[in-house]
CSV table of C-alpha atoms and ligand atoms in Angstrom, one decimal:
chain,number,residue,atom,x,y,z
E,644,MET,CA,-30.8,-53.2,54.7
E,645,ALA,CA,-27.5,-54.0,55.7
E,646,SER,CA,-25.4,-57.1,54.1
E,647,ASN,CA,-24.0,-59.8,55.9
E,648,ILE,CA,-20.6,-59.4,54.4
E,649,ARG,CA,-18.1,-58.1,57.1
E,650,ILE,CA,-14.3,-58.1,56.4
E,651,ASN,CA,-11.9,-59.6,58.9
E,652,GLY,CA,-10.7,-56.4,60.8
E,653,PRO,CA,-7.6,-57.9,62.5
E,654,ARG,CA,-6.5,-59.4,59.2
E,655,LEU,CA,-6.9,-56.1,57.5
E,656,LEU,CA,-4.8,-54.5,59.9
E,657,SER,CA,-2.1,-56.8,60.0
E,658,THR,CA,-2.0,-56.5,56.4
E,659,LEU,CA,-2.0,-52.7,56.1
E,660,MET,CA,1.3,-52.8,58.8
E,661,ASP,CA,2.8,-55.2,56.6
E,662,LEU,CA,2.7,-53.0,53.6
E,663,ALA,CA,3.7,-50.4,56.1
E,664,SER,CA,7.0,-52.2,56.5
E,665,ILE,CA,7.7,-52.1,52.7
E,666,GLY,CA,9.7,-48.4,52.7
E,667,ALA,CA,9.4,-47.9,56.2
E,668,THR,CA,11.1,-44.5,57.7
E,669,PRO,CA,12.5,-44.1,60.7
E,670,GLU,CA,9.7,-41.4,61.8
E,671,GLY,CA,7.2,-44.1,61.5
E,672,GLY,CA,6.2,-43.5,58.2
E,673,CYS,CA,6.4,-44.9,54.5
E,674,ARG,CA,8.5,-43.6,51.7
E,675,ARG,CA,7.9,-45.5,48.5
E,676,MET,CA,8.5,-42.9,45.7
E,677,ALA,CA,6.8,-44.1,42.3
E,678,LEU,CA,9.1,-46.5,40.5
E,679,SER,CA,11.6,-46.5,43.4
E,680,GLU,CA,13.1,-49.6,44.6
E,681,GLU,CA,10.7,-49.6,47.6
E,682,ASP,CA,7.8,-48.8,45.1
E,683,ARG,CA,9.0,-52.3,43.4
E,684,LEU,CA,9.3,-54.0,46.6
E,685,GLY,CA,5.5,-52.9,47.5
E,686,ARG,CA,4.4,-53.9,44.1
E,687,ASN,CA,6.3,-57.4,44.2
E,688,TRP,CA,4.4,-57.6,47.9
E,689,LEU,CA,0.8,-56.6,46.3
E,690,ALA,CA,1.3,-59.1,43.2
E,691,ALA,CA,2.2,-62.0,45.7
E,692,ARG,CA,-1.0,-61.3,47.6
E,693,MET,CA,-3.1,-60.7,44.6
E,694,ARG,CA,-1.8,-64.5,43.4
E,695,GLY,CA,-2.2,-65.8,46.9
E,696,LEU,CA,-5.7,-65.0,46.6
E,697,GLY,CA,-6.3,-66.9,43.4
E,698,LEU,CA,-7.0,-63.4,41.3
E,699,ASP,CA,-6.0,-63.1,37.6
E,700,MET,CA,-3.0,-60.6,38.3
E,701,ARG,CA,-2.1,-58.3,35.1
E,702,VAL,CA,-0.1,-55.4,34.7
E,703,ASP,CA,-0.5,-52.8,32.0
E,704,MET,CA,1.6,-50.6,29.9
E,705,VAL,CA,2.1,-47.8,32.4
E,706,GLY,CA,2.6,-50.5,35.6
E,707,ASN,CA,-1.1,-50.4,36.8
E,708,ILE,CA,-1.3,-53.7,38.6
E,709,VAL,CA,-4.7,-55.2,38.3
E,710,GLY,CA,-6.2,-58.2,40.3
E,711,ILE,CA,-9.3,-59.8,38.9
E,712,LEU,CA,-11.9,-62.0,40.7
E,713,ARG,CA,-13.7,-63.8,37.8
E,714,GLY,CA,-17.8,-63.0,38.3
E,715,GLN,CA,-20.3,-65.8,37.1
E,716,GLU,CA,-21.1,-63.6,34.4
E,717,ASP,CA,-19.5,-61.5,31.5
E,718,GLY,CA,-19.7,-57.8,31.7
E,719,PRO,CA,-18.2,-54.8,33.3
E,720,ALA,CA,-16.4,-55.2,36.5
E,721,VAL,CA,-16.7,-53.3,40.0
E,722,ILE,CA,-13.2,-51.8,40.6
E,723,LEU,CA,-11.9,-51.0,43.8
E,724,GLY,CA,-8.4,-49.2,44.0
E,725,SER,CA,-5.8,-46.7,45.1
E,726,HIS,CA,-2.3,-46.6,45.1
E,727,ILE,CA,0.9,-47.8,46.9
E,728,ASP,CA,3.5,-45.0,45.7
E,729,THR,CA,3.9,-42.4,48.6
E,730,VAL,CA,5.4,-38.9,49.0
E,731,GLY,CA,8.9,-38.2,50.4
E,732,THR,CA,7.7,-37.7,53.9
E,733,GLY,CA,4.8,-40.2,53.4
E,734,GLY,CA,2.5,-42.3,56.1
E,735,ARG,CA,1.2,-45.6,56.2
E,736,TYR,CA,-2.2,-45.0,55.0
E,737,ASP,CA,-2.6,-42.5,52.0
E,738,GLY,CA,-3.0,-45.1,49.3
E,739,ALA,CA,-2.3,-48.0,51.1
E,740,LEU,CA,-5.7,-48.3,52.7
E,741,GLY,CA,-7.6,-48.5,49.8
E,742,VAL,CA,-5.2,-51.2,48.4
E,743,VAL,CA,-5.6,-53.5,51.2
E,744,ALA,CA,-9.1,-53.0,51.9
E,745,GLY,CA,-9.7,-54.3,48.3
E,746,LEU,CA,-7.5,-57.3,49.3
E,747,GLU,CA,-9.2,-57.9,52.4
E,748,LEU,CA,-12.7,-57.9,50.2
E,749,MET,CA,-11.1,-60.3,48.2
E,750,ALA,CA,-10.1,-62.5,51.0
E,751,THR,CA,-13.1,-62.2,52.7
E,752,LEU,CA,-15.0,-63.3,49.7
E,753,ARG,CA,-12.6,-66.4,49.5
E,754,ASP,CA,-13.3,-67.5,53.1
E,755,LEU,CA,-17.2,-67.1,52.4
E,756,GLY,CA,-17.1,-69.1,49.5
E,757,LEU,CA,-18.7,-66.2,47.6
E,758,ARG,CA,-18.4,-65.6,43.8
E,759,PRO,CA,-19.9,-62.1,42.6
E,760,LYS,CA,-22.2,-62.3,39.5
E,761,ARG,CA,-20.0,-60.0,37.9
E,762,ASP,CA,-16.0,-59.7,37.8
E,763,MET,CA,-14.5,-57.7,40.5
E,764,ALA,CA,-11.2,-56.1,40.3
E,765,LEU,CA,-8.7,-54.4,42.7
E,766,ILE,CA,-6.1,-51.8,40.9
E,767,ALA,CA,-3.1,-50.1,42.4
E,768,PHE,CA,-2.3,-47.2,40.3
E,769,THR,CA,1.0,-46.0,39.4
E,770,ASN,CA,2.5,-42.6,40.3
E,771,GLU,CA,-0.7,-41.4,42.0
E,772,GLU,CA,1.3,-39.2,44.1
E,773,GLY,CA,3.1,-37.1,41.5
E,774,ALA,CA,5.8,-36.5,43.9
E,775,ARG,CA,8.6,-37.9,41.1
E,776,PHE,CA,7.2,-37.6,37.8
E,777,HIS,CA,4.4,-35.5,36.8
E,778,PRO,CA,1.2,-35.4,36.5
E,779,ASP,CA,0.0,-37.0,39.7
E,780,MET,CA,-2.6,-39.7,39.2
E,781,LEU,CA,-0.6,-40.7,36.1
E,782,GLY,CA,-1.9,-44.3,36.3
E,783,SER,CA,-5.1,-43.4,36.2
E,784,VAL,CA,-4.9,-40.6,33.7
E,785,VAL,CA,-3.5,-43.1,31.3
E,786,TRP,CA,-6.1,-45.8,32.6
E,787,ALA,CA,-9.0,-43.2,31.7
E,788,GLY,CA,-7.3,-42.5,28.2
E,789,ALA,CA,-6.3,-38.8,29.0
E,790,MET,CA,-2.7,-39.5,28.2
E,791,THR,CA,-1.3,-42.3,26.2
E,792,PRO,CA,1.6,-44.7,27.6
E,793,GLU,CA,4.2,-43.1,24.8
E,794,GLU,CA,3.7,-39.7,26.6
E,795,VAL,CA,4.0,-40.7,30.0
E,796,TYR,CA,7.1,-42.7,29.3
E,797,ALA,CA,8.8,-39.8,28.2
E,798,GLU,CA,8.4,-37.9,31.4
E,799,ARG,CA,11.4,-37.3,33.5
E,800,ASP,CA,12.1,-36.6,37.0
E,801,ALA,CA,13.9,-33.6,38.9
E,802,VAL,CA,17.2,-35.4,38.4
E,803,GLY,CA,16.6,-36.8,34.7
E,804,PHE,CA,15.2,-40.2,35.2
E,805,VAL,CA,13.0,-41.2,32.4
E,806,LEU,CA,9.7,-42.8,33.4
E,807,GLY,CA,9.7,-45.4,30.7
E,808,GLU,CA,13.2,-46.6,31.4
E,809,GLU,CA,12.4,-46.8,35.5
E,810,LEU,CA,9.5,-48.5,34.9
E,811,GLU,CA,11.4,-51.2,32.8
E,812,LYS,CA,13.9,-51.2,35.6
E,813,ILE,CA,11.6,-52.3,38.3
E,814,GLY,CA,10.0,-54.9,35.5
E,815,TYR,CA,6.8,-53.3,35.5
E,816,LYS,CA,6.4,-52.3,31.9
E,817,GLY,CA,3.4,-54.7,31.4
E,818,THR,CA,1.7,-55.3,28.0
E,819,GLU,CA,-2.1,-54.9,28.7
E,820,LYS,CA,-3.6,-52.0,27.1
E,821,PRO,CA,-4.6,-49.6,30.2
E,822,GLY,CA,-8.6,-49.5,30.7
E,823,PHE,CA,-8.7,-53.0,29.3
E,824,LEU,CA,-11.0,-53.8,31.8
E,825,GLN,CA,-14.7,-52.2,31.6
E,826,ALA,CA,-15.8,-50.6,34.8
E,827,ARG,CA,-19.6,-50.7,35.8
E,828,ALA,CA,-18.5,-48.9,39.2
E,829,TYR,CA,-15.2,-47.6,41.1
E,830,PHE,CA,-15.1,-47.5,44.7
E,831,GLU,CA,-12.0,-46.2,46.7
E,832,LEU,CA,-11.6,-46.1,50.5
E,833,HIS,CA,-9.2,-43.4,51.3
E,834,ILE,CA,-8.2,-41.4,54.7
E,835,GLU,CA,-9.5,-37.8,54.6
E,836,GLN,CA,-6.0,-36.3,54.8
E,837,GLY,CA,-7.5,-33.5,56.4
E,838,PRO,CA,-9.3,-32.1,59.6
E,839,VAL,CA,-12.9,-32.2,58.9
E,840,LEU,CA,-14.2,-35.4,60.0
E,841,GLU,CA,-12.2,-35.7,62.9
E,842,ARG,CA,-12.9,-32.1,64.3
E,843,GLU,CA,-17.0,-32.7,63.4
E,844,GLY,CA,-17.1,-36.2,64.9
E,845,PHE,CA,-17.8,-38.2,62.1
E,846,ARG,CA,-16.5,-41.8,61.4
E,847,ILE,CA,-17.5,-41.8,57.4
E,848,GLY,CA,-17.2,-39.1,54.9
E,849,ALA,CA,-19.5,-39.7,51.8
E,850,VAL,CA,-17.0,-37.9,49.2
E,851,THR,CA,-19.7,-35.8,46.8
E,852,GLY,CA,-16.4,-35.1,44.5
E,853,VAL,CA,-12.7,-33.7,44.4
E,854,GLN,CA,-11.8,-30.2,43.8
E,855,ALA,CA,-10.0,-28.6,40.7
E,856,ILE,CA,-6.2,-28.9,41.0
E,857,THR,CA,-3.8,-26.8,38.8
E,858,TRP,CA,0.4,-27.5,39.2
E,859,LEU,CA,2.8,-25.2,37.6
E,860,GLU,CA,6.2,-25.2,37.5
E,861,ILE,CA,7.8,-21.5,37.4
E,862,THR,CA,11.4,-21.1,36.1
E,863,PHE,CA,13.1,-17.6,36.8
E,864,THR,CA,16.5,-16.9,35.2
E,865,GLY,CA,18.7,-14.5,36.2
E,866,GLN,CA,22.4,-13.7,36.2
E,867,PRO,CA,24.8,-15.8,38.8
E,868,ASN,CA,27.0,-13.0,40.4
E,869,HIS,CA,29.0,-12.3,43.3
E,870,GLY,CA,27.0,-12.1,46.7
E,871,GLY,CA,29.2,-9.7,48.1
E,872,THR,CA,30.7,-7.5,45.4
E,873,THR,CA,27.7,-6.7,43.3
E,874,PRO,CA,25.5,-3.8,44.1
E,875,MET,CA,21.9,-4.5,45.0
E,876,LYS,CA,21.0,-2.5,41.8
E,877,TYR,CA,22.8,-4.3,39.6
E,878,ARG,CA,21.8,-7.9,40.8
E,879,ARG,CA,19.1,-9.9,38.6
E,880,ASP,CA,18.1,-12.1,41.3
E,881,ALA,CA,15.9,-15.0,40.5
E,882,GLY,CA,15.3,-15.7,44.1
E,883,LEU,CA,13.9,-12.3,44.6
E,884,ALA,CA,11.3,-13.0,41.8
E,885,ALA,CA,10.4,-16.6,43.3
E,886,ALA,CA,10.2,-15.1,46.6
E,887,ARG,CA,7.7,-12.3,45.6
E,888,VAL,CA,5.7,-14.7,43.6
E,889,ASN,CA,5.2,-17.0,46.8
E,890,LEU,CA,4.0,-14.1,48.9
E,891,LEU,CA,1.3,-13.0,46.0
E,892,ALA,CA,0.3,-16.4,45.7
E,893,HIS,CA,-0.4,-16.4,49.5
E,894,GLU,CA,-2.1,-13.1,49.3
E,895,VAL,CA,-4.4,-14.6,46.6
E,896,THR,CA,-5.6,-17.2,48.8
E,897,ARG,CA,-6.8,-14.8,51.1
E,898,ARG,CA,-8.9,-12.8,48.6
E,899,ILE,CA,-10.2,-15.6,46.5
E,900,ALA,CA,-12.8,-18.0,48.4
E,901,GLY,CA,-11.7,-21.4,48.7
E,902,GLN,CA,-8.4,-20.8,47.1
E,903,LEU,CA,-5.5,-23.0,48.3
E,904,ALA,CA,-1.6,-22.4,47.1
E,905,ASN,CA,1.5,-24.5,48.1
E,906,MET,CA,5.0,-23.5,46.6
E,907,GLY,CA,6.5,-27.2,47.7
E,908,VAL,CA,9.2,-27.1,45.2
E,909,ILE,CA,12.0,-24.1,45.7
E,910,ARG,CA,15.4,-25.3,43.7
E,911,VAL,CA,18.0,-22.5,43.8
E,912,GLU,CA,21.0,-23.0,40.9
E,913,PRO,CA,23.7,-22.9,42.0
E,914,GLY,CA,22.6,-23.0,45.7
E,915,ASN,CA,25.9,-21.4,46.9
E,916,VAL,CA,25.6,-18.9,50.1
E,917,ASN,CA,27.7,-16.3,48.1
E,918,VAL,CA,26.1,-16.3,44.8
E,919,VAL,CA,23.4,-14.4,43.5
E,920,PRO,CA,21.0,-17.0,42.2
E,921,GLU,CA,21.3,-17.8,38.3
E,922,ARG,CA,18.1,-20.0,38.6
E,923,VAL,CA,14.9,-21.0,40.6
E,924,ILE,CA,12.6,-23.4,39.5
E,925,CYS,CA,9.9,-23.4,41.9
E,926,THR,CA,6.3,-25.1,41.6
E,927,LEU,CA,2.7,-23.9,42.6
E,928,ASP,CA,0.0,-26.6,43.5
E,929,LEU,CA,-3.2,-24.4,43.4
E,930,ARG,CA,-6.7,-25.6,44.4
E,931,ASN,CA,-10.3,-24.7,44.2
E,932,PRO,CA,-13.8,-26.5,44.6
E,933,ASP,CA,-14.7,-23.7,42.0
E,934,ASP,CA,-13.0,-24.0,38.6
E,935,ALA,CA,-13.7,-20.3,37.7
E,936,LEU,CA,-12.0,-19.2,41.1
E,937,LEU,CA,-9.0,-21.3,40.2
E,938,ALA,CA,-8.7,-20.1,36.7
E,939,GLU,CA,-9.0,-16.6,38.1
E,940,ALA,CA,-6.2,-17.0,41.0
E,941,GLU,CA,-3.8,-18.6,38.3
E,942,ALA,CA,-4.5,-15.6,35.7
E,943,GLU,CA,-3.4,-13.1,38.6
E,944,ILE,CA,-0.1,-15.2,39.6
E,945,ARG,CA,0.7,-15.7,35.8
E,946,ALA,CA,0.2,-12.0,35.4
E,947,PHE,CA,2.4,-11.2,38.8
E,948,ALA,CA,4.9,-13.6,37.7
E,949,ALA,CA,5.8,-11.8,34.7
E,950,GLU,CA,5.8,-8.5,36.6
E,951,ALA,CA,8.2,-9.8,39.1
E,952,ALA,CA,10.3,-11.1,36.6
E,953,GLU,CA,10.6,-7.6,34.9
E,954,LYS,CA,11.3,-6.0,38.1
E,955,ALA,CA,14.1,-8.3,39.0
E,956,GLU,CA,15.3,-8.0,35.3
E,957,VAL,CA,15.0,-11.9,35.2
E,958,VAL,CA,13.3,-14.3,32.7
E,959,VAL,CA,10.2,-16.2,33.4
E,960,ALA,CA,9.1,-19.3,31.8
E,961,ILE,CA,5.8,-21.5,33.4
E,962,ARG,CA,5.1,-24.8,32.4
E,963,ASP,CA,1.8,-26.8,33.2
E,964,LEU,CA,2.6,-30.1,35.7
E,965,ALA,CA,-0.8,-31.0,35.9
E,966,ARG,CA,-4.3,-29.7,35.2
E,967,PHE,CA,-7.5,-31.4,36.4
E,968,PRO,CA,-11.1,-29.9,36.6
E,969,SER,CA,-13.2,-30.4,39.6
E,970,GLN,CA,-14.9,-33.7,39.4
E,971,PRO,CA,-18.4,-34.6,41.1
E,972,PHE,CA,-19.1,-38.5,42.1
E,973,ASP,CA,-21.9,-40.4,41.4
E,974,GLU,CA,-25.3,-39.2,43.4
E,975,ARG,CA,-26.7,-42.7,44.0
E,976,LEU,CA,-23.3,-44.4,45.0
E,977,ILE,CA,-23.0,-41.2,47.5
E,978,ALA,CA,-25.9,-41.9,48.9
E,979,ARG,CA,-25.5,-45.6,49.1
E,980,VAL,CA,-21.9,-44.7,51.2
E,981,GLU,CA,-24.7,-42.6,53.4
E,982,SER,CA,-27.3,-45.2,54.0
E,983,ALA,CA,-24.8,-48.1,54.3
E,984,ALA,CA,-22.7,-45.9,56.8
E,985,ARG,CA,-26.0,-45.3,58.9
E,986,ALA,CA,-26.9,-49.0,58.6
E,987,HIS,CA,-23.6,-50.0,60.5
E,988,GLY,CA,-24.5,-47.7,62.9
E,989,HIS,CA,-21.9,-44.9,62.0
E,990,SER,CA,-22.2,-41.2,61.6
E,991,VAL,CA,-21.3,-39.8,58.1
E,992,ARG,CA,-21.3,-36.8,56.6
E,993,ARG,CA,-20.9,-35.3,52.9
E,994,ILE,CA,-17.5,-34.0,52.0
E,995,VAL,CA,-15.6,-32.5,49.1
E,996,SER,CA,-12.3,-34.1,48.6
E,997,GLY,CA,-9.2,-31.7,48.9
E,998,ALA,CA,-6.7,-34.1,47.5
E,999,GLY,CA,-6.6,-35.6,44.0
E,1000,HIS,CA,-7.3,-39.4,43.7
E,1001,ASP,CA,-7.4,-42.1,41.0
E,1002,ALA,CA,-11.3,-41.8,41.6
E,1003,GLN,CA,-11.3,-38.7,40.0
E,1004,MET,CA,-10.2,-40.2,36.8
E,1005,MET,CA,-12.2,-43.5,37.2
E,1006,ALA,CA,-15.2,-40.9,37.7
E,1007,THR,CA,-14.9,-40.1,34.0
E,1008,LEU,CA,-15.2,-43.9,33.0
E,1009,CYS,CA,-18.3,-45.1,35.5
E,1010,PRO,CA,-19.9,-44.1,38.5
E,1011,THR,CA,-17.6,-43.7,41.1
E,1012,ALA,CA,-17.9,-43.1,45.0
E,1013,MET,CA,-15.0,-42.6,47.7
E,1014,ILE,CA,-15.4,-43.6,51.1
E,1015,PHE,CA,-12.9,-41.4,53.5
E,1016,VAL,CA,-12.2,-42.3,57.2
E,1017,PRO,CA,-10.8,-39.5,59.7
E,1018,SER,CA,-7.2,-38.5,59.8
E,1019,ILE,CA,-6.3,-37.7,63.3
E,1020,GLY,CA,-5.0,-34.2,63.4
E,1021,GLY,CA,-5.7,-34.0,60.1
E,1022,LEU,CA,-2.3,-34.9,59.3
E,1023,SER,CA,-1.1,-36.4,55.7
E,1024,HIS,CA,1.9,-36.5,53.6
E,1025,ASN,CA,3.6,-36.8,57.1
E,1026,PRO,CA,5.1,-39.8,59.1
E,1027,LYS,CA,2.6,-39.3,61.7
E,1028,GLU,CA,-0.5,-39.5,59.6
E,1029,PHE,CA,-2.9,-41.8,61.5
E,1030,SER,CA,-6.4,-43.5,61.5
E,1031,THR,CA,-7.7,-45.5,64.1
E,1032,GLU,CA,-8.4,-49.1,63.9
E,1033,ALA,CA,-12.2,-48.7,64.3
E,1034,ASP,CA,-12.6,-46.1,61.8
E,1035,ILE,CA,-10.5,-48.4,59.3
E,1036,ILE,CA,-12.7,-51.3,60.2
E,1037,ALA,CA,-15.8,-49.3,59.5
E,1038,GLY,CA,-14.6,-47.8,56.5
E,1039,ALA,CA,-13.7,-51.2,54.8
E,1040,ASN,CA,-17.1,-52.7,55.8
E,1041,VAL,CA,-19.1,-49.8,54.2
E,1042,MET,CA,-16.7,-50.4,51.0
E,1043,ALA,CA,-17.5,-54.0,51.3
E,1044,GLU,CA,-20.9,-53.8,51.4
E,1045,ILE,CA,-21.7,-51.4,48.5
E,1046,ALA,CA,-19.1,-53.1,46.2
E,1047,TRP,CA,-20.5,-56.3,46.8
E,1048,GLU,CA,-24.1,-55.2,46.4
E,1049,GLU,CA,-22.8,-53.4,42.7
E,1050,ALA,CA,-21.0,-56.7,41.9
E,1051,ASN,CA,-24.5,-58.6,42.3
E,1052,ALA,CA,-26.9,-55.8,41.0
I,514,LIG,O1,-1.9,-34.2,45.4
I,514,LIG,C1,-2.7,-34.8,45.5
I,514,LIG,O2,-3.7,-34.4,46.0
I,514,LIG,C2,-2.5,-36.3,45.8
I,514,LIG,O3,-1.9,-36.7,46.9
I,514,LIG,N1,-1.9,-36.9,44.9
I,515,LIG,MN1,-3.8,-41.0,48.2
I,516,LIG,MN1,-1.3,-38.2,48.4
């Protein structure tokens, strides 16, 4: 049965565009790198919105922003969440949609004068993207107790800024203990960030879980030398080793089912046209829905990196940046996403998330579900990221129904 909770679509869309104006890029996307000035402005915007809705607003030790709507009874809360930080070439929807849909549900409940039986809360997690600091999903990793605030305070970004200091600088190093709010269930509305729903003509994705993720940082150290005078056989070229590893990683994806690989960072030092690279720091983002196959791919790539280093007579060092096992969501709630979508007259299909999400950390604490809406052209982490108004409103209403139901069960 469909509940009578329906969010205010136009208000949801205008709130989304209001947030999108913070860190807006000329290409039409958003850039709010974690703990940057733009992130600070986005956080202030969110805090003001939460207070405006009369939510009890708290900030925890790693900057997770929590807005609580007190229920009639004590007990674990139904939590909605996502993130407002973006990658460097971010769009308007990744993360922001889930946070704004949570705000909109709270506003709708206020309009209807409805108070849930249980506490409800909205959380915007710190550094979900992992684009500036590692690991990704850092705020929910600490919220779930998988890392401590002290551990993540020491994390440095690529130019040496320290997370704890940056958090202090933007005024979001709070005092609440991460995880202070017990969760009864967690829901996250998010764009699919891939092509499946749109290609297959589905409006809603009932997400069954998140695939396994391993991020490696590989540093090759050779010998800087003159690019014009040094005979090829005498070179110890770190760039050659890195290039070979990138090629091998792509070849592994053709051999191991479901395997993905991305060398997103390739930093060459000194990075001069006429100097044989002394050092190359590169990253590999390896993913697979099957944990065992991911481990197989990683082992082959690690072994090859050692060989490539030997062949090029350079030194290799490999460091973990992130490591998450595949994470299934709650079957009862997945089925509820499907039945609510159908009750609202929307086409729905089950789907595994290719992207990591805070939901995968919350799923280690409580029954968790995600609702996907289509990404037009399958684009994401790209300023042209786009989802239609109708799909956004449909997704927000599905989440509103099942979250409200859970908060009164
Ligand atoms: O990398 C991811 O999957 C997410 O966008 N943090
Ligand atoms: Mn996201
Ligand atoms: Mn993302």
